[in-house]
Tab-separated table of C-alpha atoms in Angstrom:
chain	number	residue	atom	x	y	z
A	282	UNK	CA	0.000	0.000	0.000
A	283	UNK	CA	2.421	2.520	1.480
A	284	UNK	CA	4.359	1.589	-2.231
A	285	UNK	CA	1.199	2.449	-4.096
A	286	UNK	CA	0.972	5.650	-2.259
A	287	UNK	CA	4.702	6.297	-3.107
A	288	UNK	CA	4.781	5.559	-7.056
A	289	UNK	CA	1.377	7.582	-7.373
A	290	UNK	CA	3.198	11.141	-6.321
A	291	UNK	CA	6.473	10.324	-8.106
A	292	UNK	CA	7.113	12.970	-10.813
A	293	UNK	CA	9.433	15.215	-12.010
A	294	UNK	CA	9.871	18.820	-13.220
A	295	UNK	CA	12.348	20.418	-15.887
A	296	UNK	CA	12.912	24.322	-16.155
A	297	UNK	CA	13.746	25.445	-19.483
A	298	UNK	CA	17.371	26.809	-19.700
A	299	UNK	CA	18.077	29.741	-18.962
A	300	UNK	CA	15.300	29.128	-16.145
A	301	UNK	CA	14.650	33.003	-15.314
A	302	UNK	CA	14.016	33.803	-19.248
A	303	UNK	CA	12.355	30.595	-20.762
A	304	UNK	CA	8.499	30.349	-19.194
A	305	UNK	CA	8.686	26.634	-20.442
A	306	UNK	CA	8.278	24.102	-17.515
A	307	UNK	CA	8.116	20.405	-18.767
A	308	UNK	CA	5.802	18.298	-15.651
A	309	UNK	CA	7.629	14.476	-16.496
A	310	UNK	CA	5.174	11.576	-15.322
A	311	UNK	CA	5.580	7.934	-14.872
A	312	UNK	CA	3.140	5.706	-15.534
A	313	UNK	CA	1.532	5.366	-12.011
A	314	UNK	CA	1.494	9.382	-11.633
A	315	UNK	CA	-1.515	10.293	-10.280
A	316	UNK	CA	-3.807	12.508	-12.338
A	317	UNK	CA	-4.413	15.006	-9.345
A	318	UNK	CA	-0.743	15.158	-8.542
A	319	UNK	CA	-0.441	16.395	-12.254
A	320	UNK	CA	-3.144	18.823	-12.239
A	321	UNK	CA	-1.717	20.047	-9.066
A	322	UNK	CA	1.687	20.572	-10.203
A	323	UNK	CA	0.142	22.194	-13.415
A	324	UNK	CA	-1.562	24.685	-11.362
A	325	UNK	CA	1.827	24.746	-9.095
A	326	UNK	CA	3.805	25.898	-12.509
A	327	UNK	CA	1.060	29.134	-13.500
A	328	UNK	CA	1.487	30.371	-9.627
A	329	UNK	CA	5.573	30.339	-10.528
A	330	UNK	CA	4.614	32.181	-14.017
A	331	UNK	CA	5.804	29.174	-16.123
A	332	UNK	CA	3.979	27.126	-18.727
A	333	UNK	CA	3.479	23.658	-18.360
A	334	UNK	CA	3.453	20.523	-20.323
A	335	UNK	CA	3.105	17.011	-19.537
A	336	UNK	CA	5.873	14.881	-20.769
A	337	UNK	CA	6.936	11.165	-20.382
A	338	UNK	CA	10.395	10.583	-18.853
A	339	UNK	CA	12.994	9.691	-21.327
A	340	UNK	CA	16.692	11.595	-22.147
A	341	UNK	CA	16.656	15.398	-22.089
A	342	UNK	CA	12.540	14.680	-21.924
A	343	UNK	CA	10.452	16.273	-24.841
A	344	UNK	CA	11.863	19.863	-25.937
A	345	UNK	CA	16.054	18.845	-25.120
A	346	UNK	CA	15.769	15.840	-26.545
A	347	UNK	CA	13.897	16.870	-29.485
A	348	UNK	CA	16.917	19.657	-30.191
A	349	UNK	CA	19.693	17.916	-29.813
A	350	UNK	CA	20.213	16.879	-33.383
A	351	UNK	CA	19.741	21.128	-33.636
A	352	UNK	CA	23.073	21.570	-31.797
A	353	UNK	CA	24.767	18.823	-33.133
A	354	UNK	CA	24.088	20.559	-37.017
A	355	UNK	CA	24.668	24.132	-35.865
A	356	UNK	CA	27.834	23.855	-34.471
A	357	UNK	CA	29.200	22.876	-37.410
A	358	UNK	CA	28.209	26.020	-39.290
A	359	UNK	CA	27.517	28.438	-36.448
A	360	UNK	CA	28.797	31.583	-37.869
A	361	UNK	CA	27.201	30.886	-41.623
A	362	UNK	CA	24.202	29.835	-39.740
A	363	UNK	CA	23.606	32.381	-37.855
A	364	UNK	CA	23.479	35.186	-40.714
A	365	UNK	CA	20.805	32.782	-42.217
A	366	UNK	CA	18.476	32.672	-39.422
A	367	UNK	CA	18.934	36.655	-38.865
A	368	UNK	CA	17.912	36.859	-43.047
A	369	UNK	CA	15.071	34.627	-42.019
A	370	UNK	CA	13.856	36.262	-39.226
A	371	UNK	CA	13.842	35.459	-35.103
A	372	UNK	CA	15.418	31.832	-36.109
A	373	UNK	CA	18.684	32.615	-34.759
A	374	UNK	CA	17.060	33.386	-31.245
A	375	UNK	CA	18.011	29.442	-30.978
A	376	UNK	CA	21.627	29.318	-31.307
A	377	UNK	CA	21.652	32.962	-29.204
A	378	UNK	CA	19.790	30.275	-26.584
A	379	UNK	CA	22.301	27.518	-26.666
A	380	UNK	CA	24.819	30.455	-26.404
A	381	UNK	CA	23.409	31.660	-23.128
A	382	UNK	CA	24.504	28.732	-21.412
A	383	UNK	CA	27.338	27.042	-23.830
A	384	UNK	CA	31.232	27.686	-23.724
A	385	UNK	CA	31.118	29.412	-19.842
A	386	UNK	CA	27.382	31.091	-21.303
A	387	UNK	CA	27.256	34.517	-21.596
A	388	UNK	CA	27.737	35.771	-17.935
A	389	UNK	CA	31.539	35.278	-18.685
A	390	UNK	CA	31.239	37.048	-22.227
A	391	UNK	CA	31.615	34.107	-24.266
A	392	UNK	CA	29.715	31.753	-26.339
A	393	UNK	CA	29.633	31.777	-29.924
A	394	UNK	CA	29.840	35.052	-29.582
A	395	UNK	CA	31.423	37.862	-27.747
A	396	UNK	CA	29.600	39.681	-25.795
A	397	UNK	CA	30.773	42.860	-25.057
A	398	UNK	CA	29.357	45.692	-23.206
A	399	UNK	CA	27.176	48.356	-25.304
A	400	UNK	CA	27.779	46.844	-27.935
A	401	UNK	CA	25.901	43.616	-30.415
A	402	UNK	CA	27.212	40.087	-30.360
A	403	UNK	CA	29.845	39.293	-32.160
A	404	UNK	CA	30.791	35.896	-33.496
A	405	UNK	CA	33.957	34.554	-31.413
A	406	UNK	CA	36.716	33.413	-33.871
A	407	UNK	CA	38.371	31.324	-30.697
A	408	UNK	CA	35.079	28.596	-31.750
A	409	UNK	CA	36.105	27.681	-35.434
A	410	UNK	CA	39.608	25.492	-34.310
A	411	UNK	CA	37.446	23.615	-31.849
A	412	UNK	CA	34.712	23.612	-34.992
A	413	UNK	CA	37.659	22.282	-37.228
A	414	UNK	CA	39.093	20.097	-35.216
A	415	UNK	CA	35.453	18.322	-34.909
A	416	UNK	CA	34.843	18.115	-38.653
A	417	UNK	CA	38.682	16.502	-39.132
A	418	UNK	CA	37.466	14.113	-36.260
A	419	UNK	CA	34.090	12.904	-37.516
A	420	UNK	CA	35.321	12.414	-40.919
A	421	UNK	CA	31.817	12.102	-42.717
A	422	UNK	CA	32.428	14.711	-45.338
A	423	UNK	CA	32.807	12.791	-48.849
A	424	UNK	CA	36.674	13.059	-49.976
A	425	UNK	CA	37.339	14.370	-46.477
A	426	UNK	CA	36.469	17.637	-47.907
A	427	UNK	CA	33.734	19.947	-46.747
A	428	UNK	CA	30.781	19.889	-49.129
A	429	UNK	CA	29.076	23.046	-50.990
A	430	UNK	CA	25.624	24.117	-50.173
A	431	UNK	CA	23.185	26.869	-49.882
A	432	UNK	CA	21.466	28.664	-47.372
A	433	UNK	CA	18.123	26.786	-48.008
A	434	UNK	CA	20.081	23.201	-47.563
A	435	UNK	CA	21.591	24.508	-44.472
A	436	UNK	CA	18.288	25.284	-42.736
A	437	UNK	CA	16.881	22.113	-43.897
A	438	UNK	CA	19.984	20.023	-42.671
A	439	UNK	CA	19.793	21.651	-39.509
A	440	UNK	CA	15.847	21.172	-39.162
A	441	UNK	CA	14.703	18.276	-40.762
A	442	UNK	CA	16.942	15.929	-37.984
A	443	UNK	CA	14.734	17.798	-35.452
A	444	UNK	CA	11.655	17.102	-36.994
A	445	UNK	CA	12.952	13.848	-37.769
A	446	UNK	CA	13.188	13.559	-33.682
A	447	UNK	CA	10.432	15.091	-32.932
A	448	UNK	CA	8.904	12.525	-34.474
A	449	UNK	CA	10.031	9.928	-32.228
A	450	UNK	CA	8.739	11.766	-29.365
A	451	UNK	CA	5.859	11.858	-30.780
A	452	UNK	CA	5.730	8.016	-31.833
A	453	UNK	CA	6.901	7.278	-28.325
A	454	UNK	CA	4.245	9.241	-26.543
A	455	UNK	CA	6.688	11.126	-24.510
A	456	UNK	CA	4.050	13.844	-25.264
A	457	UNK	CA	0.395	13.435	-25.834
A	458	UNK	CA	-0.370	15.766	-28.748
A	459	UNK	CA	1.631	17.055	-30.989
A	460	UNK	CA	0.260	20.808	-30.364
A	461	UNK	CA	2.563	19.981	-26.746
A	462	UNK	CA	5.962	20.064	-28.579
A	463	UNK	CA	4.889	22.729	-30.567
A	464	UNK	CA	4.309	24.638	-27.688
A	465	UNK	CA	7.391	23.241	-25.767
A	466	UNK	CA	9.771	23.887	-28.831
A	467	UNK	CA	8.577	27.966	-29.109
A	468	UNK	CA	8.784	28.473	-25.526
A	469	UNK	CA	11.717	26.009	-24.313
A	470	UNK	CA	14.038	26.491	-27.425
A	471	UNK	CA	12.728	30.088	-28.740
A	472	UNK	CA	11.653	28.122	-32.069
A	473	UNK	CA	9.816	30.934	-33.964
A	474	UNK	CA	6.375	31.808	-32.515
A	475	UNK	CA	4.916	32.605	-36.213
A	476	UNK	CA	6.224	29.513	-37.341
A	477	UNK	CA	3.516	27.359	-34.916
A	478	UNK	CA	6.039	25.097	-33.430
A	479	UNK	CA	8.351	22.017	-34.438
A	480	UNK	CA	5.835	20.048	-35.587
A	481	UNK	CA	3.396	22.893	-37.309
A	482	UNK	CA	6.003	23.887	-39.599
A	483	UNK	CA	7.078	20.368	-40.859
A	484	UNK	CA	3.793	20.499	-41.668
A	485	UNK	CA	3.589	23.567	-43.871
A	486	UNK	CA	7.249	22.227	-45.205
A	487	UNK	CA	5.720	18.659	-45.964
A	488	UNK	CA	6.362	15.231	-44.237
A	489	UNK	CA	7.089	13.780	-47.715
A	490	UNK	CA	9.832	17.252	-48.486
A	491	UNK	CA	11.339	16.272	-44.839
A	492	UNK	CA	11.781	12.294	-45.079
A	493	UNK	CA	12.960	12.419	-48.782
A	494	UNK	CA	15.290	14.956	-47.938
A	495	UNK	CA	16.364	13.039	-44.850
A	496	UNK	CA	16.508	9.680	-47.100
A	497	UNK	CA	19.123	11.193	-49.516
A	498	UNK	CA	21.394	12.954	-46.551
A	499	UNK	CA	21.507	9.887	-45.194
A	500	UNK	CA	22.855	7.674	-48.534
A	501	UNK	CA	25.133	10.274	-48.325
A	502	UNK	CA	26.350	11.368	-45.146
A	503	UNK	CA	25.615	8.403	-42.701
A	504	UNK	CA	22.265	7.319	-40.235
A	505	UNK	CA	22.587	10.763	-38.484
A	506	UNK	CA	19.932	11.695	-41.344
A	507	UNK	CA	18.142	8.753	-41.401
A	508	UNK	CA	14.441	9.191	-41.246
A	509	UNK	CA	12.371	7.483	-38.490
A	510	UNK	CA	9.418	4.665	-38.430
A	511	UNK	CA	6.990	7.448	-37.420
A	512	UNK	CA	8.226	10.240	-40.442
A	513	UNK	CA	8.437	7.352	-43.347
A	514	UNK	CA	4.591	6.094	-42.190
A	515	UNK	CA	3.149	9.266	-42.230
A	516	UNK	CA	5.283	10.961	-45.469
A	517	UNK	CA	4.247	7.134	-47.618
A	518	UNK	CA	0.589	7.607	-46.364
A	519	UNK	CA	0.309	11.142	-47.120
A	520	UNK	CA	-0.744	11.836	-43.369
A	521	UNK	CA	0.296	15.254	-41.208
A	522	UNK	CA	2.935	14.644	-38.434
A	523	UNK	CA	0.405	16.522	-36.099
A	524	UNK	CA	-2.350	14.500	-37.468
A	525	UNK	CA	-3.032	11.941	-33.868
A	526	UNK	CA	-1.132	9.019	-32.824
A	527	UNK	CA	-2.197	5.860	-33.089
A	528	UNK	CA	-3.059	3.699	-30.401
A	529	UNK	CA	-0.619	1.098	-31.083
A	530	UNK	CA	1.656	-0.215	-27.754
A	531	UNK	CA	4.656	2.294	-28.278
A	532	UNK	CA	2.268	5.390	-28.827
A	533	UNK	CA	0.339	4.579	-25.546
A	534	UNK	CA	3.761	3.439	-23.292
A	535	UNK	CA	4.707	7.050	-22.133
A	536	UNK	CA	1.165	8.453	-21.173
C-alpha cells in the first residue's frame, strides 16, 4: 500500500534553460502518476509564471531531446548559420539560446559570440579550431572535404533531424499531442512563434519534403539523417505529423 501511495506522487519537473528567461516548464510523469498530482503541479507551474506541459520521462525529456540533433548541425556552421536565421527572421534566437549557457554562457562574455558591453554580439573566432578540429574528427564529409551548399540546404539540414526527432517523441508518446511540442519547442528552445512550433512547420514544409530529404542525406552522409518509423509512415501515407497518434503499444507506453 504505502508503495502504491509512493509511485502515485512520483514525478518530475524540468525548467527550461536559462530558467529566469524561458516560461517553459516540462511536468515528467511515470506511468503510475496520479492525475491530481499532475493537475496540481500544473496549477503549481502558473502560480511560478511558467507554462506547463506534460511529458513522459525519457533523455533530455520532450523539448532537449527533441533539439539535440539542432546543436549537433549548428555547431558545425555556427557563424554561416547564424546570418541565415537573422535573413530569415527570429530563427537565430536558438543558437543565441544555446549560447546563453554554452562555452562558460554569456555571464563570462563568451559563447559563440562575444559579448561585449554596449555593444551587439559578435561571433567569437576562438570557436572555429574547436569547430575544425570536430569536422577533421568525424570524418563524414565525402573526400574528407567539406561539401558546398546553400542557405536553403543549411536550414533544412539543420531542421529536418529535429523534426525527424520530434517525431520519435511523438511516436513514443513522450508527449500526448503534438500541439505539446509545438508549444514546448517555441517556448523552451525560442523556435519561432509565427512559425507554430516544431511540428506545425514540418507540416507547412511537408512530411514527404522532410523524409525524402532526410533519405538522400543519409545515402550520403551516414544514419545521423536517417528518417524514423513514425516520419516514413506518415510521409508514404500522405498523413500530417500533427495528425493523432495511433493507439498502437509504443504510442500509448509514455502516457
Amino acid at each position: 500500500m504505502l508503495l502504491n501511495v509512493l509511485t502515485a506522487v512520483l514525478f518530475g519537473g524540468n525548467a527550461s534553460s536559462p530558467a529566469h528567461v524561458m516560461p517553459l516548464l516540462e511536468i515528467v510523469r511515470t506511468e503510475k502518476t496520479s492525475a491530481q498530482v499532475i493537475l496540481d503541479l500544473m496549477t503549481v507551474g502558473k502560480i511560478i509564471k511558467k507554462v506547463p506541459v506534460v511529458v513522459g520521462n525519457c533523455t533530455g525529456f520532450a523539448v532537449n531531446r527533441t533539439f539535440f540533433p539542432y546543436t549537433q548541425g549548428a555547431m558545425i556552421l555556427a557563424s554561416r548559420l547564424s546570418r541565415i536565421w537573422s535573413s530569415l527572421g527570429n530563427w537565430e534566437r536558438i543558437l543565441l539560446t544555446h549560447s546563453l549557457i554554452a562555452h562558460l554562457g554569456k555571464n563570462n562574455g563568451k559563447g559563440y559570440y562575444i559579448y561585449e558591453k554596449g555593444s551587439k554580439p559578435k561571433p567569437d573566432p576562438s570557436v572555429l579550431s574547436t569547430i575544425e578540429e570536430s569536422r577533421r574528427l568525424t570524418n563524414i564529409m565525402p573526400g574528407g572535404k567539406p561539401v558546398s551548399v546553400t542557405d536553403q540546404e543549411i536550414v533544412e539540414m539543420i531542421l529536418f533531424p529535429v523534426v525527424n526527432e520530434a517525431c520519435r517523441v511523438l511516436d513514443e508518446g513522450v508527449v500526448v499531442r503534438a500541439s505539446d511540442l509545438d508549444i514546448a519547442s517555441v517556448l523552451g528552445m525560442s523556435f519561432p512563434s509565427h512559425r507554430g512550433g516544431i511540428v506545425f512547420w514540418a507540416d507547412t514544409v511537408g512530411a514527404n519534403r522532410v523524409y525524402t530529404s532526410l533519405k538522400k542525406w543519409s545515402q550520403l552522409y551516414g544514419n545521423f539523417f536517417k528518417p524514423s518509423r513514425f516520419l516514413e509512415e506518415r510521409a508514404t501515407r500522405g498523413i500530417p505529423l500533427s495528425a493523432p497518434a495511433s493507439s498502437s503499444p509504443a504510442s500509448k507506453s509514455r502516457l
